[in-house]
Tab-separated table of C-alpha atoms in Angstrom:
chain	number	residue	atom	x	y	z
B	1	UNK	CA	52.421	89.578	-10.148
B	2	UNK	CA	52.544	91.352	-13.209
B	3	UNK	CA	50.119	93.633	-12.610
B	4	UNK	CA	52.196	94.737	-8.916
B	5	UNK	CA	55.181	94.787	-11.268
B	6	UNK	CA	53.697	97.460	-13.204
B	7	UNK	CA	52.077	99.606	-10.749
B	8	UNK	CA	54.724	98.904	-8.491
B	9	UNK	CA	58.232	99.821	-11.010
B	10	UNK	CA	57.486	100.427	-14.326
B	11	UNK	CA	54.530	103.645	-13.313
B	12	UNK	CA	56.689	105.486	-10.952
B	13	UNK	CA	59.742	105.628	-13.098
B	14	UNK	CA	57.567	106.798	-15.911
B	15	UNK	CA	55.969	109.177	-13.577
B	16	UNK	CA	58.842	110.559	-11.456
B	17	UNK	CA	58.115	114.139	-10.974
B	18	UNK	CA	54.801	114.623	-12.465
B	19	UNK	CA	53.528	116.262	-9.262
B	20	UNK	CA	55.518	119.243	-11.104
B	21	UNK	CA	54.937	119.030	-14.529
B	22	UNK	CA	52.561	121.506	-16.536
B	23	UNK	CA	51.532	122.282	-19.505
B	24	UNK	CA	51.615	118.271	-20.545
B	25	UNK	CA	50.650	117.971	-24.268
B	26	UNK	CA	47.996	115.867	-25.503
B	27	UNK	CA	51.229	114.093	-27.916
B	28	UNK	CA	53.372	113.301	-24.503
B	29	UNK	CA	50.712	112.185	-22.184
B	30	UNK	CA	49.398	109.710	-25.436
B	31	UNK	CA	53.143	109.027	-25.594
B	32	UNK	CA	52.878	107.608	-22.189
B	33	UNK	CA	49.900	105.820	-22.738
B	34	UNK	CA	50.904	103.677	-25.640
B	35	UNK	CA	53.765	102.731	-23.085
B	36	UNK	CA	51.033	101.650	-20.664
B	37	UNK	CA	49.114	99.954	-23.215
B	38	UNK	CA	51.849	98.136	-24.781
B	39	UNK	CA	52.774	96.650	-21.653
B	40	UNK	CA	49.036	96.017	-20.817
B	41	UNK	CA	48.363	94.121	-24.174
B	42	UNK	CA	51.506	91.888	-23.247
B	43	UNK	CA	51.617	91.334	-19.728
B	44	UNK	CA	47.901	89.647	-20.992
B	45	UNK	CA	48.483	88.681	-24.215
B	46	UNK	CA	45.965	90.387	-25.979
B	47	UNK	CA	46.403	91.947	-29.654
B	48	UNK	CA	47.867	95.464	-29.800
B	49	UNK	CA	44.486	96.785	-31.115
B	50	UNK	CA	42.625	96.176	-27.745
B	51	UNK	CA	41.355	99.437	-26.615
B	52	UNK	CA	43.613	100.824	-23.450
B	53	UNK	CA	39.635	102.095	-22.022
B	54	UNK	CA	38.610	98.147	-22.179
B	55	UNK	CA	42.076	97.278	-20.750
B	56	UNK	CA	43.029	99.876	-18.106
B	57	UNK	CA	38.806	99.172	-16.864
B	58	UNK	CA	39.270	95.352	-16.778
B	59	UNK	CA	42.424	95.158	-14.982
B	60	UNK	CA	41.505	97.998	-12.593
B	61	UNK	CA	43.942	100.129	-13.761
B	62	UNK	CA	43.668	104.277	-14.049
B	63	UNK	CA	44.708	105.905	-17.057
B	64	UNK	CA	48.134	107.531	-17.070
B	65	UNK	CA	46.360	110.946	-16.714
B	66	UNK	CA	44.392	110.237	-13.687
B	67	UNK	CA	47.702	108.952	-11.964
B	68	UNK	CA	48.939	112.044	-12.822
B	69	UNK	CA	46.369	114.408	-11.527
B	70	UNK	CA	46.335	111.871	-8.370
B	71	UNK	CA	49.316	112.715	-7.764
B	72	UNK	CA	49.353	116.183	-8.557
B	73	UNK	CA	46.572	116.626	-5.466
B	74	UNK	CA	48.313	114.543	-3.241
B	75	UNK	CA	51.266	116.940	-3.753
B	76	UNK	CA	49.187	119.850	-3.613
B	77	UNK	CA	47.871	118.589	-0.056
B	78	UNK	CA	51.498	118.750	0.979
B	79	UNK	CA	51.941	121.934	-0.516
B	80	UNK	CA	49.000	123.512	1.461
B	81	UNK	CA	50.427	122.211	4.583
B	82	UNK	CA	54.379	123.333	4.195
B	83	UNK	CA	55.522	126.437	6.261
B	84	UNK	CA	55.441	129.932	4.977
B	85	UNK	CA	58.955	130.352	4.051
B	86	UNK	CA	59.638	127.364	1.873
B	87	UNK	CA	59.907	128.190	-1.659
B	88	UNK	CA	57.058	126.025	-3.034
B	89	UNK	CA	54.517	127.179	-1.082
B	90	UNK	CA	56.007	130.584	-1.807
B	91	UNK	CA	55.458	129.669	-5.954
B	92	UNK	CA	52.240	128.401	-5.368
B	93	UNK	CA	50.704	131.754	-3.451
B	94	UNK	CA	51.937	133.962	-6.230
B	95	UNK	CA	50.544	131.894	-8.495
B	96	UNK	CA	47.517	132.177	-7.060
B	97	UNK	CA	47.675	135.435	-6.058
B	98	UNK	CA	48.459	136.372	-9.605
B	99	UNK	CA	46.146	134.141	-11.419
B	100	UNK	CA	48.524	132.990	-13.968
B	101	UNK	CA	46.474	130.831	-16.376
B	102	UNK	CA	49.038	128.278	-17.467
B	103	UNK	CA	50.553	127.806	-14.433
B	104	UNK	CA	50.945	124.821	-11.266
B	105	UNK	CA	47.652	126.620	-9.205
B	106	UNK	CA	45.597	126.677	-12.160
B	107	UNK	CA	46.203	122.708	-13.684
B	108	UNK	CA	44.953	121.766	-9.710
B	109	UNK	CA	42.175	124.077	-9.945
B	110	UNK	CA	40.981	122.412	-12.813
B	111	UNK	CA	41.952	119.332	-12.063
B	112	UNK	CA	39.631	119.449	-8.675
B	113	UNK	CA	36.904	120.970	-10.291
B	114	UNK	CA	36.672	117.902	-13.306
B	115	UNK	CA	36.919	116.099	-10.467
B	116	UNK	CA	33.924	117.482	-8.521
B	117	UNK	CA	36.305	118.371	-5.352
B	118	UNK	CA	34.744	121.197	-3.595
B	119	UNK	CA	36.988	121.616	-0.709
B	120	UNK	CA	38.622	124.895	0.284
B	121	UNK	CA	42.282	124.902	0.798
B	122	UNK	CA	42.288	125.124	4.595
B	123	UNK	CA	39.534	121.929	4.532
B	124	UNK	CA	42.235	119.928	2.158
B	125	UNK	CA	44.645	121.074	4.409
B	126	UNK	CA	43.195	119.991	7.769
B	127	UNK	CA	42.919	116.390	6.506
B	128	UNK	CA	45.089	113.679	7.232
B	129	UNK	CA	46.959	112.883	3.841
B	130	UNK	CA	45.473	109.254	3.800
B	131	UNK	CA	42.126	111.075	4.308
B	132	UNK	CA	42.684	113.450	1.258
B	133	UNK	CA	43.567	110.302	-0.940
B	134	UNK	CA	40.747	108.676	-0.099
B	135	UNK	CA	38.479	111.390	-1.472
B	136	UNK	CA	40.880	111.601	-4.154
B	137	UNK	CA	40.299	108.263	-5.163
B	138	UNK	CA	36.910	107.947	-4.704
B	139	UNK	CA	36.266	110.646	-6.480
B	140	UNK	CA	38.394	109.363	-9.885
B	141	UNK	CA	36.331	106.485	-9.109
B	142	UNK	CA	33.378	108.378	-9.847
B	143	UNK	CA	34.938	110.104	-12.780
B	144	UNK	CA	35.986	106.579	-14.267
B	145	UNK	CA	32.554	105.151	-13.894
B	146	UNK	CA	30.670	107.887	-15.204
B	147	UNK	CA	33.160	107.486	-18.148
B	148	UNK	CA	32.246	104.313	-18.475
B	149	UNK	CA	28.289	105.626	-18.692
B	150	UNK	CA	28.991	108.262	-21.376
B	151	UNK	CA	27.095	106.984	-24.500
B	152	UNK	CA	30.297	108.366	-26.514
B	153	UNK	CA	31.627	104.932	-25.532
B	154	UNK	CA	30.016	103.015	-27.534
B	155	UNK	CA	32.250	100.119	-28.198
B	156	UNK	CA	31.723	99.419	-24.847
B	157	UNK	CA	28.633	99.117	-24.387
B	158	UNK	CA	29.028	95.416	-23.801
B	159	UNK	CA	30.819	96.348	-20.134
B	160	UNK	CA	28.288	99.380	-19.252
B	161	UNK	CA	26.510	97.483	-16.681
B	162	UNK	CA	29.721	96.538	-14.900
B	163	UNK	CA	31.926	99.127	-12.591
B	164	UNK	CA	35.846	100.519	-12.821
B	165	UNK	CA	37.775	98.038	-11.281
B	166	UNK	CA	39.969	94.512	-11.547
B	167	UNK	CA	37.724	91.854	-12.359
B	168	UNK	CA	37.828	88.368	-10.961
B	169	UNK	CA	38.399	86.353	-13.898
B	170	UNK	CA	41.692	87.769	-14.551
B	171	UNK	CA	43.187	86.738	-11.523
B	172	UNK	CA	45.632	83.999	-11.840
B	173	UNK	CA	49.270	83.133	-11.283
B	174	UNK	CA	50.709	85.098	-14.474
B	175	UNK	CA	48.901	88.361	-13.069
């Protein structure tokens, strides 16, 4: 319950409007993770020095930033399929035709390249949008997992062999 709670109210009003936002500093999106990781380390009772990796991969939850860049593709799928004359999609081809470097176009070009998308904009565009966040989240997925592989990580090296998602043994009535 706790868990739906979170992804369900607390997320989306700390999200509203991210599909928009660039630029996002490494200080706000920590800012927002401490948020998610203080409520993590509560809603389980676990001491505040848990690391958010070992708690956002045992419960299953993604990291702030990949909700974000979620998100920021699904809105970019909409984008890609809005008439000619609205003004967003109007933004978004001078952007692109420009090739601002700190701009909407560019943040979802490199969010879909770190994320191994390799899709042209009239493929993304043909698909359904539950298709398009399917391959979205499969492919954050992969990202997480490989994460998890990296030997940078090695406090966690106790949970390599294991994948990204909500493990068994957490489910009970408080969650």
């Amino acid at each position: 319950v706790g868990l739906k709670i979170i992804n369900m109210i607390l997320i989306p009003k700390l999200l509203y409007g991210c599909e928009t936002w660039t630029g996002m500093s490494k200080r706000q999106l920590c800012k927002l993770e401490k948020i998610q990781k203080d409520v993590l380390t509560k809603l389980f009772a676990l001491p505040r020095t848990t690391p958010l990796f070992g708690l956002l991969f045992e419960s299953g939850m993604l990291p702030i930033e990949y909700k974000i860049k979620i998100r920021k593709l699904v809105y970019w799928h909409k984008i890609l399929n809005f008439d000619e004359t609205r003004l967003v999609k109007t933004i978004y081809n001078e952007q692109k035709r420009m090739g601002l470097k700190d701009c909407w176009y560019s943040e979802i070009c490199n969010i879909s390249s770190e994320l191994s998308i390799h899709l042209s904009e009239i493929e993304i565009s043909n698909l359904k949008e539950k298709e398009w966040l399917e391959i979205i989240n499969e492919k954050v997925i992969e990202k997480m997992n490989s994460v998890n592989k990296s030997e940078q990580r090695t406090k966690l090296r106790l949970i390599k062999k294991s994948s990204f998602g909500f493990k068994d043994y957490l489910k009970d009535n408080k969650l």
